[in-house]
Amino acid sequence: MFQHLDRYAGDPILSLNDEFQKDPRRDKVNLSIGIYFDNEGRIPVLQCVRDAEAAMLAESGPKPYLPIAGAPAMRAAVQQLLFGADHPALKAGRVVTLQTVGSSGGLKVGADFIKRWLPQSGMWMSDPSWDNHRAMFEGAGVAVHTYPYYDAASGGVRFDALCEAIDRLPPRSVLLLHACCHNPTGVDLGRDQWERLVPLLRRRELLPYLDLAYQGYGDGIAEDAFAVRLLADSGLSFFVANSFSKSMSVYGERAGALSVVCADAAEADRVYGQLQATVRRNYSSPAIHAAGIVTRVLGEAKLRAAWEADVAAMRQRIQAMRHSLHATLSAKKPGRDFGYFLTQRGMFSYTGLSAAQVDRLREQYGVYLIRSGRICVAGLNTGNVERTANAMAAVID
Ligand code: LMR
């Protein structure tokens, strides 16, 4: 029955993380997967999440199915978080939000919806992007293309080339954009660039699809929602998938959401209905525990304040690691400019290391990063950053 199946080569990120777990070397360093580790190398359990869970356990209520769209209280809290309290688009009923199975679940529901209701639309993603963007949209039957993004020479964005490419797209093309903390490069669009993009999106009648998986890891929780709020202000219709995996350190809970901003409330109502139909056909409804955590942490003042402080601390620790890596590498390789470690935002940095250098780092030094040269800076800590920088310097010619 299954003889004809191709072998699954494994996911480049998740398989590498598995390989890391099996490596017996004690001084190994995991810079592969986009997970925030604390200075002791552990996935933190945030106190606000513990408190939320303790309250949920104390209530020990029944666990019915959630509605297809998820918990209403979580959906409302997500809207406030993304768009800001009382955003006119929310007041006008133009925004629909569904709790989803992580933001990946949201991305896929959105992709299925696009295939069903905008069947001619292709999706354009940045070159490079998170590998799974392509896989998810192609899996939904949407043709996937790329637009120019990362400039290896300058370490910045090829913004003019990006605009030129977008200017040639057919109307209703989907433009996948990282709202902050670009994965894998760490190179974000500046605010002025987002502002310049809006008239182009409008003129070409494009459909932006924002991926917001790292909110709070760039400049701040509200600051990292800049693109979401700018597009909402502009009156454009767009999608935004957001995640709490990283910001609340609840990866396995699959806590995410998908929001769609529509032209008016009547249109939003139709979109909402068809998104529910899409979810029902996929996984029926999302997880009740994830909803409980997110709703409490966002909605209860004490937990919210603790969470905001935790996110700030995680962001600042990553920044400190960026500075340490930069300092050691600059000292070791005085002729080279490692300034990009300081300007890139969020968990990831594109190091410019080749696949062969990445292999050497793993084999010889036990430092794991994906073969594109992306590192997860949050895997560094005061105990391993120097050693990692030395290993990197050793493989750089
Ligand atoms: C990553 O890019 O490493 C993370 O988003 C985790 C994943 O699922 O790939």
GROMACS .gro file of C-alpha atoms and ligand atoms in nm:
model
  406
    1MET     CA    1   0.000   0.000   0.000
    2PHE     CA    2   0.271   0.248   0.086
    3GLN     CA    3   0.564   0.120  -0.113
    4HIS     CA    4   0.550   0.413  -0.350
    5LEU     CA    5   0.600   0.678  -0.080
    6ASP     CA    6   0.900   0.905  -0.100
    7ARG     CA    7   1.115   0.918   0.210
    8TYR     CA    8   1.062   1.237   0.414
    9ALA     CA    9   1.394   1.416   0.428
   10GLY     CA   10   1.293   1.582   0.754
   11ASP     CA   11   1.242   1.948   0.831
   12PRO     CA   12   1.568   2.146   0.816
   13ILE     CA   13   1.498   2.317   1.148
   14LEU     CA   14   1.319   2.054   1.354
   15SER     CA   15   1.545   1.765   1.242
   16LEU     CA   16   1.854   1.963   1.332
   17ASN     CA   17   1.711   2.032   1.675
   18ASP     CA   18   1.652   1.656   1.716
   19GLU     CA   19   2.009   1.588   1.608
   20PHE     CA   20   2.131   1.837   1.865
   21GLN     CA   21   1.941   1.657   2.144
   22LYS     CA   22   2.118   1.332   2.054
   23ASP     CA   23   2.468   1.486   2.049
   24PRO     CA   24   2.648   1.356   2.361
   25ARG     CA   25   2.896   1.646   2.381
   26ARG     CA   26   2.845   1.840   2.702
   27ASP     CA   27   2.959   2.174   2.562
   28LYS     CA   28   2.730   2.166   2.256
   29VAL     CA   29   2.542   2.486   2.167
   30ASN     CA   30   2.195   2.494   2.014
   31LEU     CA   31   2.146   2.791   1.782
   32SER     CA   32   1.920   2.597   1.547
   33ILE     CA   33   1.554   2.635   1.638
   34GLY     CA   34   1.371   2.959   1.709
   35ILE     CA   35   1.319   2.901   2.078
   36TYR     CA   36   1.412   3.143   2.356
   37PHE     CA   37   1.643   2.985   2.612
   38ASP     CA   38   1.735   3.166   2.932
   39ASN     CA   39   2.090   3.227   3.052
   40GLU     CA   40   2.098   2.876   3.198
   41GLY     CA   41   2.001   2.730   2.862
   42ARG     CA   42   1.648   2.638   2.971
   43ILE     CA   43   1.314   2.719   2.815
   44PRO     CA   44   1.174   2.958   3.076
   45VAL     CA   45   0.842   2.901   3.245
   46LEU     CA   46   0.710   3.252   3.294
   47GLN     CA   47   0.565   3.321   3.638
   48CYS     CA   48   0.261   3.487   3.480
   49VAL     CA   49   0.191   3.165   3.289
   50ARG     CA   50   0.236   2.959   3.607
   51ASP     CA   51  -0.010   3.188   3.787
   52ALA     CA   52  -0.260   3.169   3.502
   53GLU     CA   53  -0.237   2.790   3.504
   54ALA     CA   54  -0.269   2.774   3.883
   55ALA     CA   55  -0.593   2.974   3.860
   56MET     CA   56  -0.719   2.746   3.584
   57LEU     CA   57  -0.636   2.437   3.789
   58ALA     CA   58  -0.811   2.582   4.093
   59GLU     CA   59  -1.125   2.640   3.890
   60SER     CA   60  -1.095   2.289   3.752
   61GLY     CA   61  -1.390   2.348   3.525
   62PRO     CA   62  -1.522   2.125   3.248
   63LYS     CA   63  -1.338   2.116   2.919
   64PRO     CA   64  -1.596   2.144   2.644
   65TYR     CA   65  -1.500   2.196   2.282
   66LEU     CA   66  -1.424   2.558   2.218
   67PRO     CA   67  -1.624   2.723   1.941
   68ILE     CA   68  -1.469   2.677   1.595
   69ALA     CA   69  -1.326   3.029   1.613
   70GLY     CA   70  -1.181   2.975   1.960
   71ALA     CA   71  -1.247   3.141   2.294
   72PRO     CA   72  -1.423   3.477   2.254
   73ALA     CA   73  -1.228   3.632   2.543
   74MET     CA   74  -0.895   3.533   2.389
   75ARG     CA   75  -0.999   3.660   2.047
   76ALA     CA   76  -1.091   3.997   2.194
   77ALA     CA   77  -0.767   4.015   2.391
   78VAL     CA   78  -0.564   3.936   2.079
   79GLN     CA   79  -0.737   4.215   1.890
   80GLN     CA   80  -0.649   4.468   2.159
   81LEU     CA   81  -0.290   4.346   2.166
   82LEU     CA   82  -0.240   4.367   1.791
   83PHE     CA   83  -0.438   4.673   1.694
   84GLY     CA   84  -0.427   4.868   2.019
   85ALA     CA   85  -0.728   4.932   2.239
   86ASP     CA   86  -1.019   5.096   2.058
   87HIS     CA   87  -0.866   5.099   1.713
   88PRO     CA   88  -1.129   5.238   1.471
   89ALA     CA   89  -1.107   4.919   1.260
   90LEU     CA   90  -1.213   4.720   1.567
   91LYS     CA   91  -1.491   4.963   1.651
   92ALA     CA   92  -1.617   4.944   1.294
   93GLY     CA   93  -1.633   4.563   1.317
   94ARG     CA   94  -1.391   4.532   1.025
   95VAL     CA   95  -1.159   4.287   1.201
   96VAL     CA   96  -1.224   3.918   1.255
   97THR     CA   97  -0.995   3.712   1.477
   98LEU     CA   98  -0.986   3.338   1.526
   99GLN     CA   99  -0.783   3.157   1.788
  100THR     CA  100  -0.572   2.906   1.596
  101VAL     CA  101  -0.339   2.613   1.658
  102GLY     CA  102  -0.027   2.827   1.689
  103SER     CA  103   0.033   3.093   1.429
  104SER     CA  104   0.123   2.808   1.193
  105GLY     CA  105  -0.237   2.691   1.219
  106GLY     CA  106  -0.345   3.045   1.142
  107LEU     CA  107  -0.113   3.073   0.843
  108LYS     CA  108  -0.246   2.748   0.700
  109VAL     CA  109  -0.611   2.836   0.758
  110GLY     CA  110  -0.547   3.165   0.581
  111ALA     CA  111  -0.371   2.986   0.295
  112ASP     CA  112  -0.662   2.741   0.253
  113PHE     CA  113  -0.906   3.032   0.261
  114ILE     CA  114  -0.705   3.213  -0.009
  115LYS     CA  115  -0.697   2.905  -0.228
  116ARG     CA  116  -1.075   2.867  -0.197
  117TRP     CA  117  -1.183   3.230  -0.234
  118LEU     CA  118  -0.902   3.395  -0.433
  119PRO     CA  119  -0.804   3.096  -0.646
  120GLN     CA  120  -0.607   3.300  -0.899
  121SER     CA  121  -0.388   3.461  -0.635
  122GLY     CA  122  -0.027   3.357  -0.599
  123MET     CA  123   0.175   3.419  -0.285
  124TRP     CA  124   0.502   3.614  -0.284
  125MET     CA  125   0.737   3.579   0.009
  126SER     CA  126   1.069   3.742   0.089
  127ASP     CA  127   1.391   3.591  -0.040
  128PRO     CA  128   1.476   3.431   0.199
  129SER     CA  129   1.188   3.348   0.430
  130TRP     CA  130   1.092   3.083   0.683
  131ASP     CA  131   1.101   2.759   0.480
  132ASN     CA  132   0.763   2.651   0.608
  133HIS     CA  133   0.591   2.953   0.452
  134ARG     CA  134   0.648   2.801   0.113
  135ALA     CA  135   0.554   2.452   0.228
  136MET     CA  136   0.229   2.567   0.387
  137PHE     CA  137   0.105   2.773   0.097
  138GLU     CA  138   0.210   2.517  -0.162
  139GLY     CA  139   0.043   2.256   0.055
  140ALA     CA  140  -0.275   2.461   0.028
  141GLY     CA  141  -0.238   2.465  -0.351
  142VAL     CA  142  -0.127   2.829  -0.376
  143ALA     CA  143   0.157   2.906  -0.620
  144VAL     CA  144   0.452   3.051  -0.426
  145HIS     CA  145   0.706   3.302  -0.560
  146THR     CA  146   0.965   3.526  -0.400
  147TYR     CA  147   1.038   3.898  -0.398
  148PRO     CA  148   1.389   4.042  -0.343
  149TYR     CA  149   1.456   4.115   0.021
  150TYR     CA  150   1.792   4.048   0.184
  151ASP     CA  151   2.099   4.226   0.053
  152ALA     CA  152   2.399   4.011   0.145
  153ALA     CA  153   2.642   4.286   0.043
  154SER     CA  154   2.503   4.557   0.273
  155GLY     CA  155   2.326   4.337   0.527
  156GLY     CA  156   2.014   4.548   0.467
  157VAL     CA  157   1.693   4.522   0.265
  158ARG     CA  158   1.689   4.554  -0.116
  159PHE     CA  159   1.403   4.793  -0.078
  160ASP     CA  160   1.405   4.944  -0.427
  161ALA     CA  161   1.419   4.598  -0.586
  162LEU     CA  162   1.141   4.485  -0.354
  163CYS     CA  163   0.921   4.778  -0.458
  164GLU     CA  164   0.994   4.723  -0.827
  165ALA     CA  165   0.902   4.355  -0.799
  166ILE     CA  166   0.581   4.432  -0.612
  167ASP     CA  167   0.490   4.693  -0.869
  168ARG     CA  168   0.468   4.419  -1.132
  169LEU     CA  169   0.245   4.178  -0.940
  170PRO     CA  170  -0.106   4.097  -1.058
  171PRO     CA  171  -0.387   4.249  -0.851
  172ARG     CA  172  -0.492   4.039  -0.548
  173SER     CA  173  -0.152   3.876  -0.519
  174VAL     CA  174  -0.074   3.782  -0.161
  175LEU     CA  175   0.236   3.945  -0.018
  176LEU     CA  176   0.373   3.763   0.283
  177LEU     CA  177   0.558   4.007   0.511
  178HIS     CA  178   0.728   3.957   0.845
  179ALA     CA  179   0.580   4.220   1.074
  180CYS     CA  180   0.895   4.226   1.288
  181CYS     CA  181   1.207   4.021   1.365
  182HIS     CA  182   1.242   3.879   1.014
  183ASN     CA  183   1.298   3.505   1.010
  184PRO     CA  184   1.567   3.406   0.908
  185THR     CA  185   1.768   3.727   0.855
  186GLY     CA  186   1.680   3.950   1.151
  187VAL     CA  187   1.669   4.237   0.899
  188ASP     CA  188   1.343   4.430   0.925
  189LEU     CA  189   1.180   4.696   0.714
  190GLY     CA  190   1.215   5.038   0.873
  191ARG     CA  191   0.908   5.238   0.962
  192ASP     CA  192   0.965   5.472   0.670
  193GLN     CA  193   0.983   5.170   0.438
  194TRP     CA  194   0.655   5.032   0.569
  195GLU     CA  195   0.502   5.374   0.511
  196ARG     CA  196   0.632   5.381   0.155
  197LEU     CA  197   0.494   5.033   0.094
  198VAL     CA  198   0.134   5.121   0.178
  199PRO     CA  199   0.051   5.331  -0.133
  200LEU     CA  200   0.212   5.065  -0.349
  201LEU     CA  201   0.002   4.791  -0.192
  202ARG     CA  202  -0.307   5.000  -0.250
  203ARG     CA  203  -0.222   5.095  -0.608
  204ARG     CA  204  -0.145   4.735  -0.705
  205GLU     CA  205  -0.447   4.602  -0.509
  206LEU     CA  206  -0.231   4.354  -0.322
  207LEU     CA  207  -0.327   4.148  -0.021
  208PRO     CA  208  -0.066   4.171   0.257
  209TYR     CA  209  -0.033   3.872   0.487
  210LEU     CA  210   0.164   3.955   0.800
  211ASP     CA  211   0.340   3.694   1.006
  212LEU     CA  212   0.392   3.818   1.362
  213ALA     CA  213   0.560   3.533   1.549
  214TYR     CA  214   0.812   3.733   1.754
  215GLN     CA  215   0.612   4.019   1.898
  216GLY     CA  216   0.810   4.187   2.175
  217TYR     CA  217   1.149   4.053   2.069
  218GLY     CA  218   1.226   4.346   1.839
  219ASP     CA  219   1.161   4.686   1.998
  220GLY     CA  220   0.869   4.619   2.232
  221ILE     CA  221   0.524   4.464   2.237
  222ALA     CA  222   0.337   4.767   2.099
  223GLU     CA  223   0.631   4.881   1.885
  224ASP     CA  224   0.648   4.545   1.708
  225ALA     CA  225   0.282   4.579   1.610
  226PHE     CA  226   0.366   4.893   1.412
  227ALA     CA  227   0.308   4.732   1.072
  228VAL     CA  228  -0.024   4.581   1.182
  229ARG     CA  229  -0.150   4.916   1.304
  230LEU     CA  230  -0.017   5.104   1.004
  231LEU     CA  231  -0.199   4.873   0.762
  232ALA     CA  232  -0.514   4.887   0.973
  233ASP     CA  233  -0.496   5.269   0.970
  234SER     CA  234  -0.450   5.266   0.594
  235GLY     CA  235  -0.786   5.099   0.530
  236LEU     CA  236  -0.629   4.810   0.336
  237SER     CA  237  -0.759   4.457   0.374
  238PHE     CA  238  -0.500   4.216   0.509
  239PHE     CA  239  -0.425   3.902   0.710
  240VAL     CA  240  -0.215   3.877   1.024
  241ALA     CA  241  -0.116   3.550   1.192
  242ASN     CA  242   0.031   3.595   1.539
  243SER     CA  243   0.187   3.364   1.794
  244PHE     CA  244   0.236   3.345   2.170
  245SER     CA  245   0.483   3.053   2.147
  246LYS     CA  246   0.787   3.274   2.190
  247SER     CA  247   0.644   3.575   2.372
  248MET     CA  248   0.484   3.362   2.647
  249SER     CA  249   0.726   3.072   2.615
  250VAL     CA  250   0.436   2.830   2.558
  251TYR     CA  251   0.556   2.656   2.242
  252GLY     CA  252   0.377   2.325   2.289
  253GLU     CA  253   0.046   2.486   2.383
  254ARG     CA  254   0.002   2.599   2.022
  255ALA     CA  255  -0.131   2.942   2.115
  256GLY     CA  256  -0.187   3.165   1.815
  257ALA     CA  257  -0.446   3.357   1.619
  258LEU     CA  258  -0.542   3.466   1.272
  259SER     CA  259  -0.696   3.806   1.212
  260VAL     CA  260  -0.833   3.942   0.888
  261VAL     CA  261  -0.900   4.311   0.840
  262CYS     CA  262  -1.181   4.366   0.592
  263ALA     CA  263  -1.340   4.659   0.410
  264ASP     CA  264  -1.647   4.677   0.634
  265ALA     CA  265  -1.844   4.482   0.893
  266ALA     CA  266  -2.063   4.304   0.637
  267GLU     CA  267  -1.760   4.174   0.451
  268ALA     CA  268  -1.596   4.080   0.780
  269ASP     CA  269  -1.900   3.871   0.866
  270ARG     CA  270  -1.867   3.667   0.546
  271VAL     CA  271  -1.494   3.625   0.594
  272TYR     CA  272  -1.553   3.514   0.953
  273GLY     CA  273  -1.802   3.251   0.840
  274GLN     CA  274  -1.576   3.109   0.571
  275LEU     CA  275  -1.275   3.104   0.804
  276GLN     CA  276  -1.482   2.901   1.047
  277ALA     CA  277  -1.572   2.661   0.767
  278THR     CA  278  -1.202   2.627   0.687
  279VAL     CA  279  -1.112   2.551   1.048
  280ARG     CA  280  -1.394   2.298   1.085
  281ARG     CA  281  -1.261   2.108   0.786
  282ASN     CA  282  -0.907   2.114   0.922
  283TYR     CA  283  -0.894   2.064   1.299
  284SER     CA  284  -1.248   2.153   1.405
  285SER     CA  285  -1.160   2.384   1.693
  286PRO     CA  286  -0.853   2.504   1.884
  287ALA     CA  287  -0.717   2.420   2.231
  288ILE     CA  288  -0.889   2.532   2.549
  289HIS     CA  289  -0.576   2.538   2.766
  290ALA     CA  290  -0.393   2.777   2.533
  291ALA     CA  291  -0.695   3.007   2.538
  292GLY     CA  292  -0.703   3.006   2.917
  293ILE     CA  293  -0.338   3.104   2.948
  294VAL     CA  294  -0.343   3.380   2.688
  295THR     CA  295  -0.671   3.529   2.806
  296ARG     CA  296  -0.557   3.551   3.165
  297VAL     CA  297  -0.207   3.679   3.095
  298LEU     CA  298  -0.330   3.949   2.860
  299GLY     CA  299  -0.644   4.033   3.056
  300GLU     CA  300  -0.543   4.036   3.425
  301ALA     CA  301  -0.351   4.350   3.512
  302LYS     CA  302  -0.100   4.185   3.746
  303LEU     CA  303  -0.021   3.903   3.506
  304ARG     CA  304  -0.006   4.143   3.215
  305ALA     CA  305   0.248   4.366   3.388
  306ALA     CA  306   0.462   4.064   3.480
  307TRP     CA  307   0.445   3.937   3.122
  308GLU     CA  308   0.549   4.270   2.977
  309ALA     CA  309   0.847   4.277   3.212
  310ASP     CA  310   0.939   3.919   3.115
  311VAL     CA  311   0.925   4.000   2.744
  312ALA     CA  312   1.144   4.306   2.801
  313ALA     CA  313   1.396   4.095   2.993
  314MET     CA  314   1.408   3.833   2.716
  315ARG     CA  315   1.455   4.104   2.455
  316GLN     CA  316   1.732   4.267   2.657
  317ARG     CA  317   1.912   3.938   2.716
  318ILE     CA  318   1.917   3.873   2.340
  319GLN     CA  319   2.055   4.223   2.286
  320ALA     CA  320   2.329   4.158   2.542
  321MET     CA  321   2.423   3.836   2.360
  322ARG     CA  322   2.435   4.023   2.031
  323HIS     CA  323   2.682   4.268   2.187
  324SER     CA  324   2.900   3.990   2.334
  325LEU     CA  325   2.912   3.800   2.006
  326HIS     CA  326   2.994   4.119   1.821
  327ALA     CA  327   3.269   4.216   2.066
  328THR     CA  328   3.447   3.878   2.063
  329LEU     CA  329   3.425   3.833   1.688
  330SER     CA  330   3.541   4.188   1.622
  331ALA     CA  331   3.840   4.135   1.849
  332LYS     CA  332   3.927   3.804   1.683
  333LYS     CA  333   3.877   3.926   1.326
  334PRO     CA  334   3.968   4.296   1.333
  335GLY     CA  335   3.943   4.340   0.957
  336ARG     CA  336   3.578   4.239   0.939
  337ASP     CA  337   3.260   4.425   1.012
  338PHE     CA  338   3.021   4.234   1.237
  339GLY     CA  339   2.795   4.535   1.290
  340TYR     CA  340   2.500   4.341   1.153
  341PHE     CA  341   2.475   4.149   1.479
  342LEU     CA  342   2.383   4.477   1.645
  343THR     CA  343   2.139   4.609   1.386
  344GLN     CA  344   1.945   4.288   1.320
  345ARG     CA  345   1.633   4.250   1.533
  346GLY     CA  346   1.477   3.963   1.725
  347MET     CA  347   1.593   3.608   1.778
  348PHE     CA  348   1.768   3.553   1.451
  349SER     CA  349   2.083   3.668   1.282
  350TYR     CA  350   2.202   3.586   0.938
  351THR     CA  351   2.574   3.525   0.984
  352GLY     CA  352   2.675   3.491   0.621
  353LEU     CA  353   2.843   3.159   0.708
  354SER     CA  354   2.840   2.908   0.424
  355ALA     CA  355   2.687   2.561   0.454
  356ALA     CA  356   3.040   2.416   0.468
  357GLN     CA  357   3.130   2.649   0.757
  358VAL     CA  358   2.805   2.559   0.933
  359ASP     CA  359   2.892   2.189   0.897
  360ARG     CA  360   3.237   2.251   1.042
  361LEU     CA  361   3.091   2.439   1.336
  362ARG     CA  362   2.863   2.148   1.414
  363GLU     CA  363   3.110   1.866   1.356
  364GLN     CA  364   3.418   2.021   1.512
  365TYR     CA  365   3.276   2.251   1.778
  366GLY     CA  366   2.927   2.117   1.856
  367VAL     CA  367   2.768   2.450   1.756
  368TYR     CA  368   2.440   2.387   1.576
  369LEU     CA  369   2.287   2.632   1.331
  370ILE     CA  370   2.082   2.578   1.019
  371ARG     CA  371   2.270   2.555   0.692
  372SER     CA  372   2.150   2.892   0.563
  373GLY     CA  373   2.381   3.045   0.824
  374ARG     CA  374   2.093   3.160   1.047
  375ILE     CA  375   2.160   3.154   1.419
  376CYS     CA  376   1.909   3.178   1.699
  377VAL     CA  377   2.080   3.435   1.919
  378ALA     CA  378   1.857   3.328   2.210
  379GLY     CA  379   2.056   3.003   2.227
  380LEU     CA  380   2.359   3.201   2.345
  381ASN     CA  381   2.429   3.268   2.711
  382THR     CA  382   2.710   3.404   2.925
  383GLY     CA  383   2.849   3.050   2.955
  384ASN     CA  384   2.873   2.972   2.585
  385VAL     CA  385   2.888   3.298   2.390
  386GLU     CA  386   3.265   3.338   2.404
  387ARG     CA  387   3.325   2.978   2.302
  388THR     CA  388   3.073   3.010   2.019
  389ALA     CA  389   3.231   3.331   1.894
  390ASN     CA  390   3.574   3.167   1.900
  391ALA     CA  391   3.442   2.870   1.706
  392MET     CA  392   3.281   3.102   1.452
  393ALA     CA  393   3.604   3.298   1.418
  394ALA     CA  394   3.791   2.972   1.360
  395VAL     CA  395   3.572   2.872   1.065
  396ILE     CA  396   3.569   3.221   0.910
  397ASP     CA  397   3.866   3.249   0.672
  398LMR     C1  398   1.210   2.861   1.368
  398LMR     O1  399   1.208   2.926   1.263
  398LMR     O2  400   1.310   2.804   1.410
  398LMR     C2  401   1.085   2.854   1.451
  398LMR     O3  402   0.984   2.927   1.394
  398LMR     C3  403   1.045   2.714   1.484
  398LMR     C4  404   0.991   2.641   1.365
  398LMR     O4  405   0.883   2.582   1.380
  398LMR     O5  406   1.053   2.638   1.259
   0.00000   0.00000   0.00000
